[in-house]
Coordinates of C-alpha atoms in Angstrom, one line a residue:
Chain A
M1 CA -21.9 -19.8 -13.8
N2 CA -20.7 -17.3 -16.2
K3 CA -17.6 -16.7 -14.2
S4 CA -16.6 -20.3 -13.8
G5 CA -17.2 -20.8 -17.5
D6 CA -14.9 -17.9 -18.2
F7 CA -12.3 -19.4 -15.9
F8 CA -12.3 -22.7 -17.9
T9 CA -12.0 -21.1 -21.3
K10 CA -9.2 -18.9 -19.9
M11 CA -7.4 -22.0 -18.6
K12 CA -7.9 -23.7 -22.0
R13 CA -6.5 -20.6 -23.8
M14 CA -3.5 -20.5 -21.4
L15 CA -2.8 -24.2 -21.9
S16 CA -2.9 -23.8 -25.7
M17 CA -0.6 -20.8 -25.5
I18 CA 1.8 -22.7 -23.3
N19 CA 1.8 -25.5 -25.8
Q20 CA 2.6 -23.2 -28.6
V21 CA 5.8 -21.8 -27.1
R22 CA 8.3 -24.5 -26.7
Q23 CA 10.6 -22.8 -24.2
L24 CA 7.7 -22.2 -21.9
K25 CA 6.5 -25.8 -22.1
I26 CA 9.9 -27.3 -21.4
G27 CA 10.6 -24.8 -18.7
I28 CA 7.2 -25.5 -16.9
I29 CA 7.7 -29.2 -17.1
L30 CA 11.2 -28.9 -15.7
L31 CA 10.2 -26.6 -12.9
T32 CA 7.2 -28.7 -11.9
I33 CA 9.6 -31.7 -11.5
I34 CA 12.0 -29.6 -9.5
I35 CA 9.3 -28.2 -7.2
L36 CA 7.8 -31.7 -6.7
L37 CA 11.2 -33.0 -5.8
A38 CA 11.8 -30.2 -3.4
L39 CA 8.3 -30.5 -1.8
F40 CA 8.6 -34.3 -1.3
A41 CA 12.3 -34.1 -0.3
P42 CA 11.7 -36.0 3.0
L43 CA 10.0 -38.8 1.3
I44 CA 12.4 -39.2 -1.6
A45 CA 15.7 -38.5 0.2
T46 CA 17.6 -41.6 1.0
H47 CA 19.6 -40.1 3.8
D48 CA 19.5 -37.1 6.1
P49 CA 21.5 -34.5 4.2
F50 CA 23.2 -33.3 7.3
S51 CA 24.2 -36.6 8.9
L52 CA 27.8 -37.4 8.6
N53 CA 29.1 -40.9 8.2
D54 CA 32.2 -42.8 7.6
D55 CA 31.7 -43.4 3.8
M56 CA 33.5 -40.3 2.8
V57 CA 33.9 -39.3 -0.9
N58 CA 32.1 -42.3 -2.0
P59 CA 31.4 -42.5 -5.7
P60 CA 27.8 -42.9 -6.9
S61 CA 26.5 -46.3 -5.9
K62 CA 23.4 -48.1 -5.0
N63 CA 23.5 -46.9 -1.5
Y64 CA 24.5 -43.3 -2.3
L65 CA 22.8 -42.5 -5.6
L66 CA 25.0 -39.5 -6.4
G67 CA 27.9 -40.3 -4.1
T68 CA 28.9 -38.6 -0.8
D69 CA 31.0 -35.6 -0.1
G70 CA 34.1 -35.1 2.0
L71 CA 32.2 -35.5 5.3
G72 CA 30.2 -38.4 4.2
R73 CA 26.9 -36.6 3.5
D74 CA 24.7 -38.0 0.8
I75 CA 24.8 -35.7 -2.3
F76 CA 21.4 -36.9 -3.7
S77 CA 19.6 -36.0 -0.4
G78 CA 21.5 -32.7 -0.2
I79 CA 20.4 -31.7 -3.7
L80 CA 16.8 -32.4 -2.8
Y81 CA 16.9 -30.3 0.3
G82 CA 19.0 -27.7 -1.5
A83 CA 16.4 -27.3 -4.0
R84 CA 14.1 -25.8 -1.3
T85 CA 16.7 -23.2 -0.4
S86 CA 17.4 -22.2 -3.8
I87 CA 13.8 -21.9 -5.0
V88 CA 12.7 -20.0 -1.9
I89 CA 15.7 -17.6 -2.1
G90 CA 15.2 -17.1 -5.8
V91 CA 11.4 -16.6 -5.6
V92 CA 11.5 -14.3 -2.5
A93 CA 14.5 -12.2 -3.7
A94 CA 13.0 -11.8 -7.2
S95 CA 9.6 -10.9 -5.8
I96 CA 11.1 -8.2 -3.5
S97 CA 13.0 -6.9 -6.5
G98 CA 9.8 -7.1 -8.7
I99 CA 7.6 -5.3 -6.1
V100 CA 10.1 -2.6 -5.3
G101 CA 10.9 -2.1 -9.0
T102 CA 7.3 -1.9 -10.0
L103 CA 6.3 0.6 -7.4
I104 CA 9.4 2.9 -7.9
G105 CA 9.3 2.6 -11.7
G106 CA 5.5 3.2 -11.8
I107 CA 5.6 6.2 -9.6
S108 CA 8.6 7.6 -11.6
G109 CA 7.1 7.1 -15.0
F110 CA 3.5 8.0 -14.1
Y111 CA 4.1 11.2 -12.1
G112 CA 6.9 12.4 -14.3
G113 CA 8.5 15.7 -13.8
K114 CA 10.9 16.2 -11.0
I115 CA 10.1 13.0 -9.3
D116 CA 11.0 11.2 -12.4
S117 CA 14.2 12.9 -12.9
V118 CA 15.3 12.2 -9.2
V119 CA 14.2 8.6 -9.4
S120 CA 15.8 8.0 -12.7
E121 CA 19.1 9.3 -11.3
I122 CA 18.7 7.0 -8.4
I123 CA 18.1 4.1 -10.7
N124 CA 21.2 5.1 -12.7
V125 CA 23.3 5.1 -9.5
F126 CA 22.1 1.7 -8.6
L127 CA 22.8 0.4 -12.1
M128 CA 26.4 1.7 -11.9
M129 CA 27.0 -0.2 -8.7
P130 CA 28.8 -3.5 -8.9
T131 CA 25.9 -5.4 -7.4
F132 CA 27.7 -8.6 -6.5
F133 CA 30.4 -6.8 -4.5
L134 CA 27.7 -4.7 -2.8
I135 CA 25.9 -7.9 -1.7
L136 CA 29.3 -9.4 -0.6
I137 CA 29.9 -6.3 1.6
I138 CA 26.4 -6.3 3.1
V139 CA 26.5 -10.0 3.8
A140 CA 29.9 -9.7 5.3
L141 CA 28.8 -6.9 7.5
F142 CA 25.3 -8.1 8.6
G143 CA 25.9 -11.9 8.6
S144 CA 24.8 -14.4 6.1
S145 CA 21.4 -15.6 7.3
M146 CA 19.0 -16.7 4.5
F147 CA 16.8 -13.8 5.2
N148 CA 19.6 -11.3 4.8
V149 CA 20.7 -12.9 1.6
M150 CA 17.2 -12.7 0.1
V151 CA 16.6 -9.1 1.0
V152 CA 20.0 -8.0 -0.2
I153 CA 19.5 -9.7 -3.5
G154 CA 16.1 -8.2 -3.8
I155 CA 17.0 -4.6 -3.0
T156 CA 20.1 -4.6 -5.3
T157 CA 18.4 -5.9 -8.4
W158 CA 15.1 -3.9 -8.6
T159 CA 16.6 -1.4 -11.1
G160 CA 15.9 -3.5 -14.2
N161 CA 12.2 -3.9 -13.2
A162 CA 12.0 -0.2 -12.3
R163 CA 13.2 0.7 -15.7
L164 CA 10.8 -1.6 -17.4
M165 CA 7.8 -0.3 -15.3
R166 CA 8.8 3.3 -15.9
A167 CA 8.8 2.8 -19.6
Q168 CA 5.4 1.1 -19.3
A169 CA 4.0 3.8 -17.2
L170 CA 5.4 6.5 -19.6
S171 CA 3.6 4.9 -22.6
L172 CA 0.4 3.9 -20.7
K173 CA -0.2 7.3 -19.4
Q174 CA -0.6 8.7 -22.9
R175 CA -3.3 6.3 -23.6
T176 CA -6.8 7.6 -23.8
F177 CA -8.1 5.4 -21.0
V178 CA -5.8 7.0 -18.5
K179 CA -6.9 10.5 -19.7
S180 CA -10.5 9.3 -19.5
L181 CA -10.0 8.0 -16.0
E182 CA -8.6 11.4 -15.0
N183 CA -11.5 13.0 -16.7
I184 CA -14.0 10.9 -14.8
G185 CA -12.3 11.9 -11.6
E186 CA -10.1 9.0 -10.6
S187 CA -7.2 10.1 -8.3
K188 CA -3.7 9.7 -9.6
I189 CA -2.5 7.2 -7.0
K190 CA -5.6 5.0 -7.7
T191 CA -5.0 5.2 -11.4
L192 CA -1.5 4.1 -10.9
I193 CA -2.3 1.2 -8.6
K194 CA -5.5 0.0 -10.2
H195 CA -4.9 0.7 -13.9
I196 CA -1.3 1.6 -14.8
I197 CA 0.5 -1.2 -12.9
P198 CA -2.0 -4.1 -13.8
N199 CA -1.8 -3.1 -17.5
G200 CA 2.0 -2.8 -17.5
I201 CA 3.0 -5.6 -15.3
F202 CA 3.5 -8.4 -17.9
P203 CA 7.1 -7.6 -18.9
I204 CA 7.8 -7.3 -15.2
I205 CA 6.5 -10.8 -14.6
A206 CA 8.5 -12.2 -17.4
N207 CA 11.6 -10.3 -16.1
T208 CA 11.0 -11.5 -12.5
T209 CA 11.0 -15.0 -13.6
M210 CA 14.4 -14.5 -15.2
N211 CA 15.5 -12.6 -12.0
I212 CA 14.7 -15.8 -10.1
S213 CA 17.3 -17.6 -11.9
E214 CA 19.7 -14.8 -11.4
A215 CA 19.0 -14.7 -7.7
I216 CA 19.7 -18.5 -7.5
L217 CA 23.0 -17.9 -9.2
T218 CA 23.9 -15.1 -7.0
E219 CA 23.0 -17.1 -3.9
S220 CA 25.1 -19.9 -5.2
G221 CA 27.9 -17.6 -5.8
L222 CA 27.7 -16.3 -2.3
S223 CA 27.6 -19.8 -0.9
F224 CA 30.5 -20.7 -3.1
L225 CA 32.5 -18.0 -1.6
G226 CA 31.6 -19.3 1.9
L227 CA 29.2 -16.5 2.6
G228 CA 26.0 -18.6 2.4
D229 CA 23.8 -19.5 5.4
P230 CA 25.6 -22.4 7.1
N231 CA 22.4 -23.5 8.7
V232 CA 20.6 -24.5 5.5
M233 CA 21.6 -26.9 2.7
S234 CA 22.3 -25.0 -0.5
W235 CA 23.7 -26.0 -3.8
G236 CA 26.3 -23.3 -3.8
Q237 CA 27.7 -24.7 -0.6
M238 CA 27.8 -28.1 -2.0
V239 CA 29.8 -26.9 -5.1
Y240 CA 32.0 -25.1 -2.6
N241 CA 32.5 -28.2 -0.5
G242 CA 33.3 -30.3 -3.5
K243 CA 35.9 -27.9 -4.8
S244 CA 38.7 -29.3 -2.7
Y245 CA 37.8 -32.9 -3.7
L246 CA 37.5 -32.2 -7.4
T247 CA 40.5 -34.4 -8.3
N248 CA 39.2 -37.5 -6.5
G249 CA 35.5 -36.9 -6.2
W250 CA 34.1 -35.2 -9.3
W251 CA 30.5 -36.0 -8.4
I252 CA 30.2 -33.6 -5.5
S253 CA 30.5 -30.4 -7.5
T254 CA 29.2 -31.8 -10.7
F255 CA 25.8 -32.9 -9.6
S256 CA 25.1 -29.9 -7.4
G257 CA 26.3 -27.7 -10.2
A258 CA 24.1 -29.5 -12.6
A259 CA 21.2 -28.9 -10.3
I260 CA 21.8 -25.2 -10.3
V261 CA 22.1 -25.2 -14.1
L262 CA 18.8 -27.1 -14.5
T263 CA 16.9 -24.8 -12.1
V264 CA 18.2 -21.7 -13.6
L265 CA 17.5 -23.0 -17.1
A266 CA 13.9 -23.8 -16.1
F267 CA 13.2 -20.3 -14.8
Y268 CA 15.0 -18.8 -17.7
L269 CA 13.0 -20.8 -20.2
I270 CA 9.8 -19.8 -18.6
G271 CA 10.8 -16.1 -18.5
D272 CA 11.8 -16.2 -22.1
G273 CA 8.6 -18.0 -23.1
M274 CA 6.5 -15.5 -21.3
N275 CA 8.3 -12.7 -22.9
N276 CA 7.5 -14.4 -26.3
I277 CA 3.8 -14.6 -25.4
L278 CA 3.4 -11.1 -23.9
S279 CA 5.4 -9.1 -26.4
P280 CA 3.0 -7.8 -29.0
K281 CA 5.5 -7.9 -31.8
L282 CA 6.0 -11.6 -31.7
N283 CA 2.5 -12.4 -30.8
D284 CA 0.7 -13.4 -34.0
N285 CA -2.4 -15.0 -32.7
K286 CA -4.3 -12.3 -30.8
Chain B
M1 CA -33.2 21.9 -14.7
G2 CA -34.4 25.4 -14.2
D3 CA -31.1 26.7 -13.1
N4 CA -29.3 28.6 -15.7
Y5 CA -25.7 27.5 -15.9
T6 CA -23.3 29.4 -18.0
L7 CA -19.8 28.6 -19.0
E8 CA -17.6 31.5 -19.7
V9 CA -14.2 31.4 -21.1
N10 CA -12.1 34.5 -21.0
N11 CA -9.0 34.9 -23.0
L12 CA -7.7 31.4 -22.7
F13 CA -4.1 30.7 -23.6
K14 CA -2.2 27.5 -23.7
H15 CA 1.4 27.8 -24.8
Y16 CA 3.8 24.9 -24.8
T17 CA 7.5 25.6 -24.7
Q18 CA 9.7 23.6 -26.9
R19 CA 13.5 23.5 -26.7
I20 CA 15.1 23.3 -30.1
K21 CA 18.8 22.9 -30.7
G22 CA 20.3 26.2 -31.7
N23 CA 23.2 26.8 -34.1
N24 CA 25.7 26.4 -31.3
R25 CA 26.1 22.9 -29.9
F26 CA 25.3 23.9 -26.4
S27 CA 22.7 26.6 -27.0
T28 CA 19.0 25.7 -27.1
V29 CA 16.4 28.0 -28.5
K30 CA 13.1 28.1 -26.8
K31 CA 10.1 28.1 -29.0
T32 CA 6.6 28.6 -28.0
V33 CA 3.8 26.6 -29.6
K34 CA 0.7 28.5 -29.2
A35 CA -1.9 25.8 -29.1
V36 CA -4.7 27.9 -27.8
D37 CA -4.1 31.6 -28.3
G38 CA -6.7 33.8 -26.7
I39 CA -10.1 32.2 -26.9
S40 CA -13.2 33.7 -25.3
F41 CA -16.7 32.4 -25.6
K42 CA -19.8 32.0 -23.6
L43 CA -22.2 29.0 -23.4
E44 CA -25.5 28.8 -21.8
A45 CA -27.3 25.7 -20.4
G46 CA -28.8 23.5 -23.1
E47 CA -26.9 25.1 -26.0
V48 CA -24.9 23.2 -28.5
M49 CA -21.8 24.7 -29.7
G50 CA -19.9 23.2 -32.6
V51 CA -16.1 23.8 -32.9
I52 CA -14.6 23.3 -36.3
G53 CA -11.2 23.7 -37.8
E54 CA -8.4 21.8 -39.4
S55 CA -6.2 19.4 -37.6
G56 CA -3.8 21.1 -35.3
C57 CA -5.9 24.2 -34.7
G58 CA -6.2 23.7 -31.0
K59 CA -9.6 22.1 -30.8
S60 CA -8.6 19.2 -28.7
T61 CA -6.4 21.4 -26.6
L62 CA -9.3 23.6 -25.8
A63 CA -11.3 20.4 -24.7
K64 CA -8.5 19.4 -22.4
L65 CA -8.3 22.8 -20.9
L66 CA -11.9 22.9 -20.2
T67 CA -11.8 19.5 -18.5
K68 CA -8.6 20.5 -16.7
L69 CA -6.7 17.6 -18.2
E70 CA -4.3 20.4 -19.0
Y71 CA -3.9 23.7 -17.2
P72 CA -4.0 27.0 -19.2
T73 CA -1.0 29.3 -19.4
Q74 CA -3.3 32.3 -19.0
G75 CA -6.9 33.1 -18.9
E76 CA -9.8 31.8 -16.9
I77 CA -12.8 29.5 -17.2
L78 CA -15.9 30.5 -15.2
F79 CA -18.9 28.4 -14.3
N80 CA -21.7 30.7 -13.3
G81 CA -19.1 33.2 -12.5
E82 CA -17.2 30.8 -10.3
S83 CA -13.6 30.2 -11.2
S84 CA -12.8 26.7 -12.3
D85 CA -9.5 26.8 -10.5
E86 CA -11.2 27.3 -7.2
M87 CA -13.9 24.8 -7.9
I88 CA -11.4 22.1 -8.5
K89 CA -9.4 23.0 -5.5
K90 CA -12.5 22.8 -3.3
D91 CA -14.1 19.7 -4.7
R92 CA -12.4 18.0 -7.5
L93 CA -15.2 15.4 -8.0
R94 CA -17.8 18.2 -8.2
Y95 CA -15.9 19.9 -10.9
K96 CA -15.7 16.6 -12.8
R97 CA -19.4 16.3 -12.5
T98 CA -19.9 19.8 -13.8
I99 CA -18.0 19.2 -17.0
Q100 CA -17.4 15.9 -18.7
M101 CA -15.8 14.8 -21.9
V102 CA -16.4 12.0 -24.5
F103 CA -13.2 11.0 -26.2
Q104 CA -12.5 10.5 -29.8
N105 CA -11.2 6.9 -29.7
P106 CA -13.8 4.7 -28.1
F107 CA -11.5 1.6 -28.5
D108 CA -9.1 3.1 -26.0
T109 CA -11.4 5.0 -23.6
F110 CA -11.7 2.1 -21.1
D111 CA -9.1 0.1 -19.2
P112 CA -8.9 -3.0 -21.3
R113 CA -8.7 -5.2 -18.2
N114 CA -12.0 -4.1 -16.7
S115 CA -15.4 -5.4 -17.6
I116 CA -18.2 -2.9 -18.6
E117 CA -19.9 -3.5 -15.3
K118 CA -16.8 -2.6 -13.4
I119 CA -16.1 0.4 -15.5
I120 CA -19.6 1.9 -14.9
V121 CA -20.0 0.8 -11.3
E122 CA -16.7 2.2 -10.2
T123 CA -17.5 5.5 -11.8
L124 CA -20.7 5.7 -9.9
K125 CA -19.0 4.5 -6.7
M126 CA -16.4 7.2 -7.0
H127 CA -19.0 9.9 -7.3
N128 CA -21.1 8.4 -4.5
I129 CA -24.1 7.7 -6.7
G130 CA -26.2 4.9 -5.5
K131 CA -25.8 3.2 -2.1
T132 CA -25.1 -0.4 -2.7
H133 CA -23.3 -2.4 -5.4
S134 CA -26.5 -3.9 -6.6
D135 CA -28.1 -0.4 -6.7
R136 CA -25.4 0.8 -8.9
V137 CA -25.6 -2.3 -11.2
S138 CA -29.3 -1.7 -11.7
T139 CA -28.6 2.0 -12.5
A140 CA -26.2 0.8 -15.1
I141 CA -28.6 -1.7 -16.5
N142 CA -31.4 0.8 -16.7
A143 CA -29.2 3.3 -18.5
M144 CA -27.9 0.8 -20.9
E145 CA -31.3 -0.5 -21.9
K146 CA -32.4 3.1 -22.5
I147 CA -29.7 3.6 -25.1
G148 CA -30.3 0.5 -26.8
L149 CA -27.7 -1.9 -25.3
S150 CA -30.2 -4.5 -24.5
P151 CA -30.3 -7.0 -22.9
A152 CA -27.8 -5.1 -20.8
G153 CA -26.9 -8.2 -18.7
D154 CA -25.2 -9.6 -21.8
Y155 CA -23.0 -6.5 -22.1
L156 CA -22.1 -6.1 -18.4
H157 CA -19.7 -8.9 -18.2
R158 CA -18.0 -8.2 -21.4
F159 CA -14.6 -6.6 -21.9
P160 CA -14.0 -3.5 -24.0
H161 CA -12.3 -5.5 -26.8
E162 CA -15.4 -7.6 -27.2
L163 CA -17.5 -4.7 -28.2
S164 CA -17.8 -2.7 -31.3
G165 CA -16.7 1.0 -31.6
G166 CA -20.3 2.2 -31.6
Q167 CA -21.2 0.2 -28.6
L168 CA -18.1 1.4 -26.8
Q169 CA -18.8 5.0 -27.7
R170 CA -22.4 4.7 -26.4
I171 CA -21.1 3.3 -23.1
S172 CA -18.5 6.2 -23.0
I173 CA -21.3 8.7 -23.4
L174 CA -23.5 6.9 -21.0
R175 CA -20.9 6.9 -18.4
T176 CA -20.4 10.6 -18.6
M177 CA -24.1 11.2 -18.7
L178 CA -24.6 9.2 -15.5
L179 CA -22.7 11.9 -13.7
K180 CA -25.3 14.4 -15.0
P181 CA -22.8 17.0 -16.1
K182 CA -23.9 20.5 -16.8
F183 CA -21.5 20.6 -19.8
L184 CA -20.4 17.9 -22.1
I185 CA -17.5 18.1 -24.5
A186 CA -17.5 15.6 -27.3
D187 CA -14.1 15.6 -28.9
E188 CA -14.7 14.2 -32.4
P189 CA -17.0 11.5 -31.0
V190 CA -17.8 9.9 -34.3
S191 CA -14.7 10.3 -36.4
M192 CA -13.4 6.8 -35.6
L193 CA -16.7 5.1 -36.1
D194 CA -18.3 3.4 -39.1
V195 CA -20.4 5.7 -41.1
S196 CA -23.4 3.5 -40.4
V197 CA -23.4 4.1 -36.6
R198 CA -22.4 7.7 -36.7
A199 CA -26.0 8.9 -37.0
D200 CA -27.1 6.8 -34.1
I201 CA -24.3 8.2 -31.9
I202 CA -25.1 11.7 -32.9
K203 CA -28.9 11.1 -32.3
M204 CA -28.1 9.7 -28.9
L205 CA -25.9 12.6 -27.9
Q206 CA -28.6 15.0 -29.0
D207 CA -31.3 13.3 -27.1
L208 CA -29.4 13.0 -23.9
V209 CA -28.3 16.5 -24.1
R210 CA -31.8 17.8 -24.7
N211 CA -33.4 15.7 -22.0
S212 CA -31.0 16.8 -19.3
D213 CA -30.5 20.4 -20.5
T214 CA -26.8 19.8 -20.8
A215 CA -24.7 22.2 -22.8
L216 CA -22.7 20.4 -25.5
I217 CA -19.4 21.5 -27.0
F218 CA -19.1 19.4 -30.2
I219 CA -15.7 19.4 -31.7
S220 CA -15.4 18.1 -35.2
H221 CA -13.8 18.3 -38.6
D222 CA -17.0 17.5 -40.2
I223 CA -19.0 20.6 -41.0
N224 CA -22.2 18.8 -42.0
T225 CA -22.4 16.9 -38.7
T226 CA -21.7 20.0 -36.8
R227 CA -24.2 21.9 -38.7
Y228 CA -26.9 19.2 -37.9
I229 CA -26.3 19.1 -34.2
S230 CA -25.1 22.6 -33.1
D231 CA -27.0 26.0 -32.4
K232 CA -23.7 27.9 -32.4
I233 CA -20.6 27.4 -34.3
V234 CA -17.0 28.5 -33.7
V235 CA -14.4 28.3 -36.4
M236 CA -10.9 28.0 -35.1
Y237 CA -7.6 28.5 -36.9
L238 CA -4.2 28.2 -35.3
G239 CA -5.5 28.6 -31.7
R240 CA -7.8 31.5 -32.4
I241 CA -11.4 31.9 -33.2
V242 CA -11.7 33.4 -36.6
E243 CA -15.4 33.4 -36.9
S244 CA -18.3 32.6 -34.5
G245 CA -22.0 32.9 -34.5
T246 CA -25.3 31.1 -34.9
T247 CA -24.8 28.0 -37.0
D248 CA -27.1 29.1 -39.8
Y249 CA -25.7 32.6 -40.0
V250 CA -22.2 31.4 -40.1
L251 CA -22.6 28.7 -42.6
H252 CA -25.0 30.5 -44.9
N253 CA -23.1 33.8 -44.9
P254 CA -19.6 33.1 -44.0
V255 CA -17.5 36.3 -44.0
H256 CA -14.1 35.2 -43.0
P257 CA -12.1 33.9 -45.9
Y258 CA -11.1 30.8 -43.9
T259 CA -14.6 29.9 -43.1
K260 CA -15.6 30.4 -46.7
T261 CA -12.8 28.0 -47.8
L262 CA -13.8 25.4 -45.3
I263 CA -17.4 25.5 -46.4
S264 CA -16.6 25.5 -50.1
N265 CA -14.5 22.5 -49.7
C266 CA -17.3 20.7 -47.9
A267 CA -18.6 17.7 -49.8
S268 CA -22.3 18.0 -50.6
I269 CA -24.7 15.2 -51.4
N270 CA -26.5 17.4 -53.8
M271 CA -24.7 17.0 -57.1
D272 CA -26.5 19.8 -58.7
E273 CA -25.5 22.3 -56.1
K274 CA -23.0 24.6 -57.6
T275 CA -20.1 25.5 -55.4
D276 CA -16.9 27.3 -56.4
V277 CA -14.3 25.4 -54.4
I278 CA -11.8 27.8 -53.0
K279 CA -8.4 26.3 -53.0
I280 CA -5.8 27.3 -50.5
E281 CA -2.3 26.1 -50.4
G282 CA -0.5 24.0 -47.8
E283 CA -1.5 22.8 -44.4
P284 CA -1.9 24.8 -41.4
P285 CA 1.6 25.7 -40.1
T286 CA 2.6 24.7 -36.6
P287 CA 1.6 27.6 -34.4
I288 CA 5.2 28.7 -33.6
D289 CA 5.9 32.4 -33.6
N290 CA 3.1 33.4 -35.9
G291 CA 2.0 36.9 -36.3
P292 CA 2.3 39.9 -36.0
G293 CA -0.3 39.9 -38.8
C294 CA -3.4 37.7 -39.3
Y295 CA -2.5 34.0 -38.7
F296 CA -4.3 33.0 -41.8
A297 CA -2.6 35.6 -44.1
P298 CA 0.0 33.4 -45.6
R299 CA -2.6 31.0 -47.0
C300 CA -5.4 33.5 -47.6
Y301 CA -6.6 34.2 -51.1
M302 CA -7.6 37.7 -50.1
K303 CA -4.3 38.8 -48.5
K304 CA -3.0 42.3 -48.7
D305 CA -0.2 44.2 -47.0
I306 CA -2.2 45.0 -44.1
C307 CA -2.8 41.4 -43.2
F308 CA 0.8 40.9 -42.5
K309 CA 1.1 43.8 -40.2
E310 CA -1.6 43.5 -37.6
Y311 CA -4.0 41.0 -36.4
P312 CA -7.5 42.0 -37.3
E313 CA -9.9 42.8 -34.5
Q314 CA -13.0 41.0 -33.9
K315 CA -15.9 42.7 -35.6
V316 CA -19.6 42.3 -35.2
I317 CA -21.3 41.4 -38.4
E318 CA -24.8 41.0 -37.0
E319 CA -26.2 39.9 -33.8
N320 CA -24.3 36.9 -32.4
H321 CA -22.0 36.7 -35.4
F322 CA -18.4 37.8 -35.1
A323 CA -15.4 37.4 -37.3
S324 CA -11.8 38.7 -37.4
C325 CA -10.8 39.9 -40.8
H326 CA -9.6 43.2 -42.2
F327 CA -12.0 43.1 -45.1
I328 CA -15.3 43.0 -43.2
N329 CA -17.4 46.0 -43.1
S330 CA -18.8 45.8 -39.6
N331 CA -22.2 47.2 -38.9

């Protein structure tokens, strides 16, 4: 009873908070639409996105809502199916980056001392690396399956999260409750996992949401350079395919590009909105 | 309860090294902050020892050293003759059950994301007290009812930010006492609370300590409170004990000029009581490179040449009353 009541009041509070921050509201509405479209792609799509036909480079019309590309594939259906790829890649890559970053940053900040200086240097090394070119090389070497792309994006972008978590851990470990846990006998690793990370995770969540949009962009960039997974439909590839038809078929790159922009924008707005809510300085109503 | 536990602290030092930029751009000068600078005392089961002194005199560092939140530079802490270092190596949790600490800030003593139930039950679980979850919950409820947090069921599901400072401090004390420690350190437990609940907390501490024969180290600025609760009193200045002894002896016949100053500056509720307030200048300096003389000498109203030359030895004034000053005639 008590718990379910708690749950409802929490939901209510969350909803009112979402309503207060405009970016978050718009972002969530946008994202919900995109996710719904991606989920129900088979129902909504007017054509099979892979099927070729003779109506090549057709402008938007009744039959082809957003036109067709150079091989006669329907752009509208392609965008719907591409949304799945982009969202999955974005979410998985950003989650990998979030988890790796949180753990490494947490350990570094909480344990301090030599571990911290070594890990900090590693973080600095990763920060110095031109990430996109590293991803290019790895994808070129190990092939461009969707899985590879996700993992590679994940393990090259964790540094931001690690630095955030490290800073959180550094400040949290000075708090009395951490000392009190140590005093009561909690082991260090448990303190880190059960208390430091849950208390310091909020900026990471906000940052991870923004990372999703960055991962989507990176994947699109890779696809645009022809290094995407050829077996799945992706927006980057569609923009890439449309490049050569830009003069007589503007719709190919434009609509797929707009899809990327909208999705990135949605995640970015959510991330920014969450930052607004979670940062104590901007949070008046607590 | 019959067993006589003693806590013995021998020549405890805690020095922090600071690197400060030297004159040269690349040179750094190492400076040592002597937070605790050679402290020895003994505490028997059931005794209450008050530690008083100004801010920055090493009271809290002493508490951290005793609970092993910090490790001493030198010196040893013995429980019943057993070295604390070995105890903590052998069985960390047993050591934690031997000596516990109540923190100054009750608002930040608990993980803000955990409910009171989780806080208490997890502590019990960690120390293998009680067998099942419901067992531990009922232990928690019983204990909470006993200290006046009733109905306890109401409090169990609340979060720390939903309780007042006094309630939180009670839970903090309760949690430590559930572990049945032999020694309890209370680091200014009431300084962040409203005056109205201070007395309750002190009373509760006192009752718990008496009922379970726990020795209490009560750290405070407040001489009146300390006087009320403690049997023995220790006056600290810049990491050293300047005067120690039975509370009544020390507070009625202070011999060290620092103790005299502290007591004379202590507010009294009795308006008629005449006290000549002794004024001293400045604040206690940071304990960097002090000495060779008496640490208090620069601010002392009785200072003479000898004070700046050597640190006075500890002298026995009467039984259980010690002080370190050059101008004491020891018996």
